[in-house]
Coordinates of C-alpha atoms in Angstrom, one line a residue:
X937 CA 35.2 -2.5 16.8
X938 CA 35.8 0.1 19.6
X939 CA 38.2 -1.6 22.0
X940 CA 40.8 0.7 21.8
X941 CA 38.7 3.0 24.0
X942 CA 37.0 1.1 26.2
X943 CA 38.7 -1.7 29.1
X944 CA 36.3 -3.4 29.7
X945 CA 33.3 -5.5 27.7
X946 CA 29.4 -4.2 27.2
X947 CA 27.3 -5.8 30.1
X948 CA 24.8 -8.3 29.5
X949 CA 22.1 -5.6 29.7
X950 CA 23.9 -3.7 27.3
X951 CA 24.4 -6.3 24.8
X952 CA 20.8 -7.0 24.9
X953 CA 19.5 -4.1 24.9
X954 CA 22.0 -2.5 22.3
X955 CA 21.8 -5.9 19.5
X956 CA 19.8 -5.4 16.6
X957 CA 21.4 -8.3 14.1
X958 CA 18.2 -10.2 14.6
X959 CA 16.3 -7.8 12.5
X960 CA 18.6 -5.8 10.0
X961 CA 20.2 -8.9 8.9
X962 CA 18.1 -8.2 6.5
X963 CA 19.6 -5.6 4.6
X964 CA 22.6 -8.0 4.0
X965 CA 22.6 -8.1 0.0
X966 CA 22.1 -4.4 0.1
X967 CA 24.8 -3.7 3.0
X968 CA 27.2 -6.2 0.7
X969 CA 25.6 -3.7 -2.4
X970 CA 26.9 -0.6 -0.7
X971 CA 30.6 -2.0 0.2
X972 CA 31.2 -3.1 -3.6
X973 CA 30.7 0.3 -4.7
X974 CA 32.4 1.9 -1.8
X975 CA 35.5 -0.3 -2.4
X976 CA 35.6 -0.3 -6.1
X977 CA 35.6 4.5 -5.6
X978 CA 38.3 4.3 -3.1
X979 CA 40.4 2.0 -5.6
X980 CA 39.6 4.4 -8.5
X981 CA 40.5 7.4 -6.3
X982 CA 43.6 5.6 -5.2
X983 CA 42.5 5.7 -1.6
X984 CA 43.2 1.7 -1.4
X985 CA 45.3 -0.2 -3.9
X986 CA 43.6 -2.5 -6.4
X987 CA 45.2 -5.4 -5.4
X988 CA 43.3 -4.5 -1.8
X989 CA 40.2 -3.9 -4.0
X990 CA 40.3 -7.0 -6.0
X991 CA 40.2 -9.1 -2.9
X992 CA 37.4 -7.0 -1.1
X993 CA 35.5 -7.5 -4.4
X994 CA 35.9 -11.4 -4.3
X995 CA 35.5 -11.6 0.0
X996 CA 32.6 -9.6 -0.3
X997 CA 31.1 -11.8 -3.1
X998 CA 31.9 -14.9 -0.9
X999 CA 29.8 -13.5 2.0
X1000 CA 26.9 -12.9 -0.7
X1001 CA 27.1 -16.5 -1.9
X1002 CA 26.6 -17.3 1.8
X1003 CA 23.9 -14.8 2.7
X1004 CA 21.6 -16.3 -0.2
X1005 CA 22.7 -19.7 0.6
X1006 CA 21.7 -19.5 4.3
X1007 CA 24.8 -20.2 5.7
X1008 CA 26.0 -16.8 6.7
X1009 CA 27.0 -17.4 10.4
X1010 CA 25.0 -14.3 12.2
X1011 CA 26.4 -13.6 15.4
X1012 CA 25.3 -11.8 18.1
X1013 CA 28.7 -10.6 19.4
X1014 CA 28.7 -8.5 16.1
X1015 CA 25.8 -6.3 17.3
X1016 CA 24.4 -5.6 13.5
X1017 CA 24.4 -6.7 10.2
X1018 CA 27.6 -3.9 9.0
X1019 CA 29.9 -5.7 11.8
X1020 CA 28.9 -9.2 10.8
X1021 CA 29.5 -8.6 7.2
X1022 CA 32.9 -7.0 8.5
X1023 CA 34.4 -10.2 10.7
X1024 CA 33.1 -12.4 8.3
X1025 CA 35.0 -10.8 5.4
X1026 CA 37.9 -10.5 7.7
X1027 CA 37.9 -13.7 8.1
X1028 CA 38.2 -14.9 4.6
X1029 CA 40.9 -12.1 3.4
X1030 CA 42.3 -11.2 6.7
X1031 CA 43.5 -8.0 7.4
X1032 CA 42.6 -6.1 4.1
X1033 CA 39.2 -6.1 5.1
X1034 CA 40.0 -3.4 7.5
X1035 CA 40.7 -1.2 5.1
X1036 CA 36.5 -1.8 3.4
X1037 CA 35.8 1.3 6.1
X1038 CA 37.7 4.1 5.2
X1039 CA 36.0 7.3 4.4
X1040 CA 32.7 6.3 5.8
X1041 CA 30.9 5.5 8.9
X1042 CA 28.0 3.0 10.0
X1043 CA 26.0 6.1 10.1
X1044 CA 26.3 6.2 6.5
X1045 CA 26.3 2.7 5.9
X1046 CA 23.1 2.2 7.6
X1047 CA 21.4 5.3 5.5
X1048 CA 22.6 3.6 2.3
X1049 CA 21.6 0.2 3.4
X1050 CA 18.2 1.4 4.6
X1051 CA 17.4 3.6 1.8
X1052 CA 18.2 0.5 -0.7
X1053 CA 15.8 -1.8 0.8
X1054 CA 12.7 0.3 1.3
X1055 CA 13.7 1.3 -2.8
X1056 CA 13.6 -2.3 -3.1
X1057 CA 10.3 -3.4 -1.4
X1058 CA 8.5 -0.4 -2.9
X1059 CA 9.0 -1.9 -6.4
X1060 CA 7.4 -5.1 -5.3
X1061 CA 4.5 -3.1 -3.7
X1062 CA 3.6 -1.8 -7.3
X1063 CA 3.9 -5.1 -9.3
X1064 CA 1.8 -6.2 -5.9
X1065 CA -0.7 -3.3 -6.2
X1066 CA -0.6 -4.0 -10.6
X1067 CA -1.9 -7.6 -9.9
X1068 CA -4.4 -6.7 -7.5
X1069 CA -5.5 -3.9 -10.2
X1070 CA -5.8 -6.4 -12.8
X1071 CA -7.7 -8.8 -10.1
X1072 CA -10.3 -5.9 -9.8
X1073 CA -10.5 -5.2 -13.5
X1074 CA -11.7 -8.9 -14.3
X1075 CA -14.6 -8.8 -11.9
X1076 CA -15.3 -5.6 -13.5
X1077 CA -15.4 -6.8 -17.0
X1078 CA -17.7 -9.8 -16.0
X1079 CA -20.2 -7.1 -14.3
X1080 CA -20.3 -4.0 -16.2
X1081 CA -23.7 -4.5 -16.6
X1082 CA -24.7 -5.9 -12.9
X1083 CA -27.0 -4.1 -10.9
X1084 CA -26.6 -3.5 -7.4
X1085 CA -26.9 -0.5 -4.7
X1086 CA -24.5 2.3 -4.1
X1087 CA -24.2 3.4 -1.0
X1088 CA -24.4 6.5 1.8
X1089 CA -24.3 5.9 5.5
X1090 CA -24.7 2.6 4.3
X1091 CA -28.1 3.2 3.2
X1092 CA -29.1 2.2 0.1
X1093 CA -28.7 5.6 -2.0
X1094 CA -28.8 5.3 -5.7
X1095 CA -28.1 2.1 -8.2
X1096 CA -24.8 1.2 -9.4
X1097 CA -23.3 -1.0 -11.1
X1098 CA -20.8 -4.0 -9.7
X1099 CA -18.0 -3.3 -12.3
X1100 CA -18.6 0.5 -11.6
X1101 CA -17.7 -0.2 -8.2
X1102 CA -14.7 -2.6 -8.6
X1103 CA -13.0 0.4 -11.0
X1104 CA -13.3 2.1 -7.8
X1105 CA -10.9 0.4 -6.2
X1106 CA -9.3 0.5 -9.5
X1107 CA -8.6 4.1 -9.2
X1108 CA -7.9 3.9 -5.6
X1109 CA -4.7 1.6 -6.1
X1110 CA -3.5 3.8 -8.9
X1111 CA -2.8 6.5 -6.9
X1112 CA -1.4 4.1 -3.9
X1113 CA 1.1 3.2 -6.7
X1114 CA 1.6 6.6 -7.6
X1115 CA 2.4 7.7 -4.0
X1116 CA 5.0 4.9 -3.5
X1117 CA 7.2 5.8 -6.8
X1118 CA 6.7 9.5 -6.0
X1119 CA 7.9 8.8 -2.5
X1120 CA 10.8 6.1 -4.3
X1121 CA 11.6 9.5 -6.6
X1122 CA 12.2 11.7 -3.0
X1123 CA 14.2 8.9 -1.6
X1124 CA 16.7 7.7 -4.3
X1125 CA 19.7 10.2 -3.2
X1126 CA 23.0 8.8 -1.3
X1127 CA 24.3 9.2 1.2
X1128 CA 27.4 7.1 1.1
X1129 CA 30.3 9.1 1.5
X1130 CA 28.4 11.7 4.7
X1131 CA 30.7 9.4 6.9
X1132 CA 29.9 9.8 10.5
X1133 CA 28.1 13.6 9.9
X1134 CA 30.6 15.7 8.3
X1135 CA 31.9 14.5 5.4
X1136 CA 35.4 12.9 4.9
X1137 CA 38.9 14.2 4.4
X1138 CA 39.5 11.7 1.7
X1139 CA 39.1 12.7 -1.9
X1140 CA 36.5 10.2 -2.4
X1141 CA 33.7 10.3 -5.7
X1142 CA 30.5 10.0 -4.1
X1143 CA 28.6 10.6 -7.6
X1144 CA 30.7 7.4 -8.4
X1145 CA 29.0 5.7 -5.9
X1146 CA 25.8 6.9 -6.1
X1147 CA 25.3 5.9 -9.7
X1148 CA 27.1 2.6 -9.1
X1149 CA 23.6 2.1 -6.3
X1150 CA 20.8 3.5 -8.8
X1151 CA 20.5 6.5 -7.0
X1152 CA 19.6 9.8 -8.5
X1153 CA 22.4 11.5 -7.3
X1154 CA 24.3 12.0 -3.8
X1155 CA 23.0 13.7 -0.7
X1156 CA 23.6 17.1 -0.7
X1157 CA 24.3 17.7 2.9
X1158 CA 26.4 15.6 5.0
X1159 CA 24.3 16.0 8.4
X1160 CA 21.0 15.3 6.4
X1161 CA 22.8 12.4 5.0
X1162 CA 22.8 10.6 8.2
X1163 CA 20.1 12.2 9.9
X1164 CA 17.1 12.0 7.7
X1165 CA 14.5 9.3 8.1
X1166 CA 11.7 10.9 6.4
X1167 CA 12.2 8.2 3.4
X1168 CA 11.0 5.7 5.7
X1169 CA 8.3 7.9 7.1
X1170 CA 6.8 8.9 3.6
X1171 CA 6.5 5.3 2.7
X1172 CA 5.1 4.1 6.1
X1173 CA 2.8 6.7 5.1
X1174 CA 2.0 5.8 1.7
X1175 CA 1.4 1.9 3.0
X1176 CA -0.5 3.1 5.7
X1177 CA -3.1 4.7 3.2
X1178 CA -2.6 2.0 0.9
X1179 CA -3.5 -0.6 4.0
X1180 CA -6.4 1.9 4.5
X1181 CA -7.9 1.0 0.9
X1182 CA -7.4 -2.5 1.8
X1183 CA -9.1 -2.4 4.9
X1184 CA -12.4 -0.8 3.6
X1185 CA -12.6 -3.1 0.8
X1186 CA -11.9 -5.9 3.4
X1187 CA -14.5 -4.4 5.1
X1188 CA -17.2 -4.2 2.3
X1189 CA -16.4 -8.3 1.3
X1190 CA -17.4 -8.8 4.9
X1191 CA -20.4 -7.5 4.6
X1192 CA -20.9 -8.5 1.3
X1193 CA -20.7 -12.0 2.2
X1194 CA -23.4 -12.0 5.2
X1195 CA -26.7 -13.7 4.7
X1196 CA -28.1 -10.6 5.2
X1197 CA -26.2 -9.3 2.2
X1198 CA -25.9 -12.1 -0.1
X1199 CA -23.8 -10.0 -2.5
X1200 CA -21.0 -12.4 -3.1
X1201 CA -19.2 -15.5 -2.1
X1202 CA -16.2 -16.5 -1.1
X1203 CA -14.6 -19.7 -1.9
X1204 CA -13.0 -22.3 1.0
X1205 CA -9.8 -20.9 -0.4
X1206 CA -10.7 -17.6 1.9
X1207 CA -13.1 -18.7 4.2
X1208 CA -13.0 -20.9 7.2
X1209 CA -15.4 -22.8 8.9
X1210 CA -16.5 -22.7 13.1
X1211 CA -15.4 -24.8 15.5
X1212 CA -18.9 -24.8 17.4
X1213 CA -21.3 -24.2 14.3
X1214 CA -21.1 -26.2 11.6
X1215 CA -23.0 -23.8 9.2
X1216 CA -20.8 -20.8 9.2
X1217 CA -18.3 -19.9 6.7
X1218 CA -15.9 -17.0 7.6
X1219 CA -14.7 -13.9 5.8
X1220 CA -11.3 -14.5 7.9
X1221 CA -8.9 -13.7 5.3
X1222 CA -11.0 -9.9 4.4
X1223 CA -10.9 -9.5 8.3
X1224 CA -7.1 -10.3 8.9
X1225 CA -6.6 -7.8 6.3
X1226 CA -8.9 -5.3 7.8
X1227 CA -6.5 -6.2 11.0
X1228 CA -3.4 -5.5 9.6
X1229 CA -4.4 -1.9 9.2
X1230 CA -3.6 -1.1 13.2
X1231 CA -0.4 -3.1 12.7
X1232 CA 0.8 -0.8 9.5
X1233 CA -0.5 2.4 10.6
X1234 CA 0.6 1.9 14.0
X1235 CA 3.9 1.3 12.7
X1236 CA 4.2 4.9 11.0
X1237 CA 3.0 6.2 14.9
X1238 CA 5.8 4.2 16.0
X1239 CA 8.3 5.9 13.9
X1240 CA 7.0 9.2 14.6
X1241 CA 7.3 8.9 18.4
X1242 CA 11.2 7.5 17.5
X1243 CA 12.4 10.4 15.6
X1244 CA 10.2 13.8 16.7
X1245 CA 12.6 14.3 19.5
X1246 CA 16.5 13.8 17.7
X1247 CA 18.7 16.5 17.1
X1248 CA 21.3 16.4 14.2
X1249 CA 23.3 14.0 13.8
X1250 CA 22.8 10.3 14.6
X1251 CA 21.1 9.0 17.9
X1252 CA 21.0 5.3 18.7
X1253 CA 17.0 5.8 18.9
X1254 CA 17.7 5.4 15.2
X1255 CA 18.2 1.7 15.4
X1256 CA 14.7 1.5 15.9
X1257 CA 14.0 2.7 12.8
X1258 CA 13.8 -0.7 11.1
X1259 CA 11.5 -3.3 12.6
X1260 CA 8.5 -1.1 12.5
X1261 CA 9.1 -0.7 8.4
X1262 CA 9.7 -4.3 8.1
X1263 CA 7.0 -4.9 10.0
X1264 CA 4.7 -2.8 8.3
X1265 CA 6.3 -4.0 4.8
X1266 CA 5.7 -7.7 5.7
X1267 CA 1.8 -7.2 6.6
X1268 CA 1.3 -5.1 3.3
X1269 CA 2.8 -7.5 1.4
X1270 CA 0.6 -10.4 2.9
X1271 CA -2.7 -8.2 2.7
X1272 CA -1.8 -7.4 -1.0
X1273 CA -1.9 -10.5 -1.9
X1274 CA -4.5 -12.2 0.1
X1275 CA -6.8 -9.2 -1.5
X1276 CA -5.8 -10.2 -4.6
X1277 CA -6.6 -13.5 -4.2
X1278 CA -10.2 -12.8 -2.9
X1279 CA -11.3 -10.3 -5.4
X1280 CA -10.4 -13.0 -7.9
X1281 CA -12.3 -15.3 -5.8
X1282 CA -15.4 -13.3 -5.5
X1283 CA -18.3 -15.0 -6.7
X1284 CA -20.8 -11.8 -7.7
X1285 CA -24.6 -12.8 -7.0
X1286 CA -26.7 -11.1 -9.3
X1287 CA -30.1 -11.6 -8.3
X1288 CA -29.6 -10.8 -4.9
X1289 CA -27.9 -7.1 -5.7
X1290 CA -30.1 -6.3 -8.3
X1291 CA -32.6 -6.9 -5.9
X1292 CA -31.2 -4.8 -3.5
X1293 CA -30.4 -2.0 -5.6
X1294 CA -34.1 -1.3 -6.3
X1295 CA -34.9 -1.4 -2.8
X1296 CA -35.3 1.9 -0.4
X1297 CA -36.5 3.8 -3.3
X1298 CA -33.3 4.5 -4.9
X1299 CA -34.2 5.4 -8.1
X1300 CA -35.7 9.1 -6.5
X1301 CA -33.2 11.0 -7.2
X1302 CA -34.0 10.1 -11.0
X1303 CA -37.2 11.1 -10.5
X1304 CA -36.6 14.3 -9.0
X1305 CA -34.0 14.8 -12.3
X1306 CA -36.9 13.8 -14.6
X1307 CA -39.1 15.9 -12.9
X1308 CA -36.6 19.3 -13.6
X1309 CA -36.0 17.9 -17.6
X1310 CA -39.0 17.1 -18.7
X1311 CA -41.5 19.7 -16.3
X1312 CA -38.9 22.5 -16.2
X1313 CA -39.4 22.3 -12.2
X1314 CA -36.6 24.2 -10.0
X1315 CA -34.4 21.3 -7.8
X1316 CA -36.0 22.3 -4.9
X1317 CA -39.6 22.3 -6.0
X1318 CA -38.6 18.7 -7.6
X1319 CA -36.9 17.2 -4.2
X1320 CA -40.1 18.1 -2.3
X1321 CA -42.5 16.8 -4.7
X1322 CA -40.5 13.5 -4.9
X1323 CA -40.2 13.5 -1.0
X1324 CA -44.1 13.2 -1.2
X1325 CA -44.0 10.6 -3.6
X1326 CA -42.0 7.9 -2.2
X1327 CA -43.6 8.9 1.2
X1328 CA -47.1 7.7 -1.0
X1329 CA -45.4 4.4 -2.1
X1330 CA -43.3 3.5 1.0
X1331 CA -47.7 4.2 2.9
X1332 CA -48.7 1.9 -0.4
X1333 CA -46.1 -0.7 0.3
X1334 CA -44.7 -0.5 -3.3
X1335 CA -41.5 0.7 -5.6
X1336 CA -41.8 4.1 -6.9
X1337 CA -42.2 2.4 -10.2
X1338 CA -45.1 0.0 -9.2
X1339 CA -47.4 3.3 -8.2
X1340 CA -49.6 4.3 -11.0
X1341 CA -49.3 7.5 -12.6
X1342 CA -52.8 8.7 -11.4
X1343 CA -51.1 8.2 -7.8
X1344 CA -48.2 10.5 -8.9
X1345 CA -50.4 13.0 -10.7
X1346 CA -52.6 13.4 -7.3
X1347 CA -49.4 15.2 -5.8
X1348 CA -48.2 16.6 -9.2
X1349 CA -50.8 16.8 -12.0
X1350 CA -48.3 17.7 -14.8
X1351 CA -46.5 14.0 -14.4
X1352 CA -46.8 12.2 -17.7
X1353 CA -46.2 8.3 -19.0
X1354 CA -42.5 9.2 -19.7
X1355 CA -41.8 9.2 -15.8
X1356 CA -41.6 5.7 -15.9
X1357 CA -38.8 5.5 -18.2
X1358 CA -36.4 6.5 -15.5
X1359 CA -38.2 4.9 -12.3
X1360 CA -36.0 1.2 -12.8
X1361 CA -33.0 0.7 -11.6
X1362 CA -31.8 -0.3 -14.7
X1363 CA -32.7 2.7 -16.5
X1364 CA -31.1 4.4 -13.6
X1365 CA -27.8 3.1 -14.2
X1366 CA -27.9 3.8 -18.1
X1367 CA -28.7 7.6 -18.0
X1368 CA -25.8 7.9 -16.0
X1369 CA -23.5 8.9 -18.8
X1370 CA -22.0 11.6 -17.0
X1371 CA -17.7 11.3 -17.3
X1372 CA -16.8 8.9 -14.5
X1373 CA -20.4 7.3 -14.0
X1374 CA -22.1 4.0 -13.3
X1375 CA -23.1 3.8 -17.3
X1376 CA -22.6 0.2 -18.3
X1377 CA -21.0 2.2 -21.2
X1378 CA -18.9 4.3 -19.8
X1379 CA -17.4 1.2 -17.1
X1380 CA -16.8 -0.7 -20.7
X1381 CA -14.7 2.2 -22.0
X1382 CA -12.6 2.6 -18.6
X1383 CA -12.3 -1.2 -18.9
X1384 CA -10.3 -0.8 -22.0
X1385 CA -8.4 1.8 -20.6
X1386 CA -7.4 0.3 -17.7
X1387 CA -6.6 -2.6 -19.6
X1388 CA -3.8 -0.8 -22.1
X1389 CA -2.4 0.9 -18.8
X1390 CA -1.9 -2.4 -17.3
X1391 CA -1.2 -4.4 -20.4
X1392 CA -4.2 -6.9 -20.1

């Protein structure tokens, strides 16, 4: 594509090192995307005839056909996916392909064709994230009432609820959604039409173009155009902090799922077994999730390191752009939806959290709030005298609510009968009618809310 300048051909070394077809082949439909719409402006701007249009249109449409097919003949000696597309329509019109490139330059080509397919995966990351929502939301309806322990330093801390918890995650995916169409909002401008980094002499219609791709309107700087790869760093971003939310639910159906736990189990559809021990059942599937975190955050580092160190315009360092969003793409994509699969999966044991949630004297923080109601005690005052009583029943061996009240009375006299309306667990849970709490109440009513926001 550059032998009028150069003698002689690229080294073997060079070609190696300078091929990248094997990875941005994948932007094929949306390079083919961006060459329709270029074609069809230069026609209406009279910058190519129709006739030459018409035959682009069709050529271009063949190599489609072939790219979905699987018989688009990649080839290496075409170092990426815009000079493959190029021969290839060459050779099914001939020479009028030639004329597909004026007014524009790979660099960009490759910004549109870049900026398309991250817009394109990021719409299957929130229909992704929406199924893994509604996942969460069915465990949540089955357990709005299901006791277990909530959690500090993974001490036992205070009782929750299991459907409490699963809206967490709820909430946590709502905003991971949120940050990849805010960051699709930021990255839906063209730049079809910069050319190489100044712009083109041609009287080209790049608002044509840009609204023939679905973007929001063109770039308004041609050396930004062709420069700017903070798209792909925003979403790298928002996957790594969605891959983040993964990983420490991954992480909690790990534990979860240890006989020391007993919380829930896991079906053989997510588990595997030991080679060595016949006994064991794995959380593989949570871990490899919990695993892909290092890939996906690793590839935003990656990126990072590329571009911190390019001055305007284009560098080939930018060809390395690509495989570490794909990369990180692919391994959302699969922790998504192995996620989704287990918190369907999960099978919630009851007994065993409720068990746990009354453990380690976790309703004292209720008493301590009774104990300011009902007495009129300051906080403080309260804390300490609660600190005393559980230091009694942990030296008894009993739950704060199997110590008589003559034992509470001995370290504060004015402790009545109605102290033990708040020592259960379960009574824990329902005074907590605060907005946003563990109230089996108040997880019913964000169960309906969550279901009109996600249609079911």
């Amino acid at each position: 594509m550059w032998g009028g300048r150069f003698s002689d051909k690229p080294s073997d070394i060079m070609q190696a090192i300078n091929v990248s077809i094997s990875f941005d082949k994948r932007m094929a439909e949306q390079d083919v995307r961006g060459s329709k719409a270029h074609a069809n402006m230069l026609a209406v701007q009279g910058i190519i005839a129709d006739t030459d249009n018409a035959a682009i249109q069709v050529g271009l449409d063949d190599v489609l056909g072939e790219i979905k097919d699987d018989t688009f003949p990649y080839r290496d000696g075409f170092e990426d996916i815009h000079l493959n597309i190029e021969a290839r329509l060459t050779e099914l019109i001939g020479e009028t392909a030639g004329r597909l490139h004026t007014a524009r330059s790979r660099n960009d080509q490759v910004a549109t064709d870049f900026r398309l397919w991250v817009r394109d995966r990021l719409d299957g990351f929130d229909g992704a994230l929406a199924d893994l929502q509604r996942a969460l939301l069915g465990q949540a309806g089955k357990t709005a009432d299901m006791l277990m322990p909530g959690f500090t330093h993974l001490q036992v801390a205070q009782p929750v609820t299991f459907g409490h918890h699963m809206l967490a995650y709820v909430e946590m995916f709502a905003r991971d959604r949120a940050r990849f169409a805010d960051c699709k909002s930021r990255l839906n401008e063209s730049p079809l039409g910069a050319a190489a980094l100044a712009g083109t002499p041609y009287p080209i219609d790049r608002e044509m173009t840009s609204d023939a791709l679905g973007f929001s309107r063109p770039m308004a700087n041609s050396l930004d155009a062709v420069s700017a790869r903070d798209f792909a760093l925003e979403a790298l971003s928002c996957t790594s902090i969605c891959a983040t939310h993964l990983s420490r639910l991954a992480e909690e159906m790990v534990l979860w799922t240890s006989t020391q736990f007993g919380f829930v189990t896991l079906s053989d559809k997510f588990t595997t077994g030991s080679s060595i021990m016949p006994q064991k059942r794995n959380p593989d599937a949570a871990e490899l999730v919990r695993a892909k975190t290092g890939c996906i955050t690793g590839a935003l580092v990656s990126l990072t390191m590329v571009m911190k160190g390019l001055p305007l315009a284009y560098s080939k360092d930018m060809q390395e752009d690509k495989k570490p969003v794909f990369d990180a793409f692919d391994a959302l994509a699969l922790a998504i939806a192995a996620m989704t699969g287990m918190s369907a999966d999960m099978n919630p044991n009851a007994n065993s959290m409720a068990k746990a949630a009354g453990a380690a004297y976790s309703t004292a923080t209720d008493l301590a709030d009774w104990l300011v109601r009902e007495l009129g005690l300051p906080f403080r005052q309260a804390h300490h005298a609660t600190g005393e009583i559980v230091a009694l029943a942990e030296d008894r061996g009993k739950a704060l609510h199997e110590l008589s009240l003559e034992a509470m009375q001995k370290v504060l006299p004015q402790i009545n009968e109605g102290v033990f309306d708040v020592l259960s667990p379960k009574n824990s849970v329902a005074s907590r009618t605060s907005f946003g709490g563990t109230a089996p109440d108040n997880v019913r009513a964000q169960i309906k809310v969550w279901q009109e926001r996600l249609g079911g």
